[in-house]
């Protein structure tokens, strides 16, 4: 029998491409259907490690990718919404959730891949309703998943008459470590554990691989899938690096333990296959599910130990940004409104310190282009938004308590200051976006423009710092100094605009660079306006007493 090698390779890689596309498209569709609720789910239900495991599994089933869940978790750890120990539970859960894809593949509906695809396409193209098109995207992805598998298995059928392939499967049965290496390498290459398992299920379905040869590939596949988290953690925060390390240690330990117990594990899978009368594809799904659930049960009690090991391996301080308020206790609203006001003020001052830090990171990003500054600034911006919501809610609750006139003034001063600080966050976010635009489009600012920007940054930073200090100590002197500095910022902006126009006329700078420069100085000037609003609250506060 003649093997058409070209057709075989084309069918395999084409099918793999369609499968991976289907997996991603389906996950994206599910994410759109779920919206922001995924982050909420992870944020809200990870109070203890067990809930973390469940939340991790549920989110992974929804997005069809353990890597996405891990990356989302890393984002939440970075933003200070979740501690590192809570993240370990979520990562364990993600490993369980990812086995769902194997079960979907195990249901033998491959021949219906194309009609499922058609239904999805119909929903995407013939409906205007966003919800329906998102569900359509999910269905289309599911269809592509099956169609890709069908195409791949068509490409793999002729393998059985290849001498070299038969020898490989025999040596895989004899040497389980070879299976682990193959599983790991293939998963690292295609960046998807589901794809490796899908291929293994097809090979078993065609009778090309025995159970003994196939199971170690599963373990290798679990090790390979950690590479995505490792790549995501390169250059990321310490929290992200630790989460990636946990993923690696957890999966490698699991693979080692099960390799040692390979004989009883194989016997257990064979018993399952017989007891439940499973097809080869479903057998692999059950083997994969059992492996990940057992791995989680075994390692779950050692979460604290895992955390300790990883903290030793990746030393350093965790995320500098804590998005959660530290001083707002609802009990004070009832018991002592005056104390509650002081608590709220402490929190607003913290917001002011964050606003200063975020602006400082934006300034560093402009000058040395290191991505970490941009990331920290964006985390701070997110923290400011969160604190804004939490402090405002707290102050709104507090407004129903009986406040004296003096307290009422202080109350409204704090409410207004919170809004101003949140707006400062928006402005330095704009500046970060302008720097991103400048870097990605290779827009060069003249030396003079950079010098002017740095002068203005320094003054804006001092203004924000003094405004926060003025609010903290209700200091009139500081507040007056802020007003003075803000006038200086206004004057600077006007004079730098004029200097810029002269540079433009002399042909020293481009129009593109001009837009970036003018937008940046106007954002800095607006930051000054918001700082002055805070200072005026302090001045007005003093006058009203």
PDB file of C-alpha atoms in Angstrom, residues 7-8 39 41 50 57 119 151-152 159 251 287 308 312 329 351 359 372 375-376 422 448 500 518 526 531 533:
ATOM      1  CA  UNK A   7      -1.356  14.225   1.997  1.00  0.00           C
ATOM      2  CA  UNK A   8      -0.775  12.640   5.391  1.00  0.00           C
ATOM      3  CA  UNK A  39     -12.826  37.643  36.891  1.00  0.00           C
ATOM      4  CA  UNK A  41     -15.956  34.493  39.907  1.00  0.00           C
ATOM      5  CA  UNK A  50     -10.966  24.586  48.351  1.00  0.00           C
ATOM      6  CA  UNK A  57     -12.110  24.238  37.549  1.00  0.00           C
ATOM      7  CA  UNK A 119     -25.114  26.018  12.883  1.00  0.00           C
ATOM      8  CA  UNK A 151      -9.187  15.694   9.507  1.00  0.00           C
ATOM      9  CA  UNK A 152      -6.241  14.894  11.778  1.00  0.00           C
ATOM     10  CA  UNK A 159       0.580   5.463  10.145  1.00  0.00           C
ATOM     11  CA  UNK A 251       2.405  19.060  37.384  1.00  0.00           C
ATOM     12  CA  UNK A 287      -7.595   8.467  32.635  1.00  0.00           C
ATOM     13  CA  UNK A 308       6.799  27.989  51.142  1.00  0.00           C
ATOM     14  CA  UNK A 312      12.083  30.316  48.736  1.00  0.00           C
ATOM     15  CA  UNK A 329     -14.707  49.033  58.563  1.00  0.00           C
ATOM     16  CA  UNK A 351      -5.183  56.743  47.089  1.00  0.00           C
ATOM     17  CA  UNK A 359       2.551  59.161  37.839  1.00  0.00           C
ATOM     18  CA  UNK A 372       7.520  46.861  33.956  1.00  0.00           C
ATOM     19  CA  UNK A 375       2.550  47.419  33.982  1.00  0.00           C
ATOM     20  CA  UNK A 376       2.894  48.791  37.524  1.00  0.00           C
ATOM     21  CA  UNK A 422      -9.393  58.681  40.347  1.00  0.00           C
ATOM     22  CA  UNK A 448      14.203  69.789  24.156  1.00  0.00           C
ATOM     23  CA  UNK A 500       6.680  73.391  20.309  1.00  0.00           C
ATOM     24  CA  UNK A 518       0.917  68.351  23.242  1.00  0.00           C
ATOM     25  CA  UNK A 526      -5.061  68.461  33.972  1.00  0.00           C
ATOM     26  CA  UNK A 531      -4.474  68.339  42.632  1.00  0.00           C
ATOM     27  CA  UNK A 533      -9.217  70.792  43.535  1.00  0.00           C
TER      28      UNK A 533
END
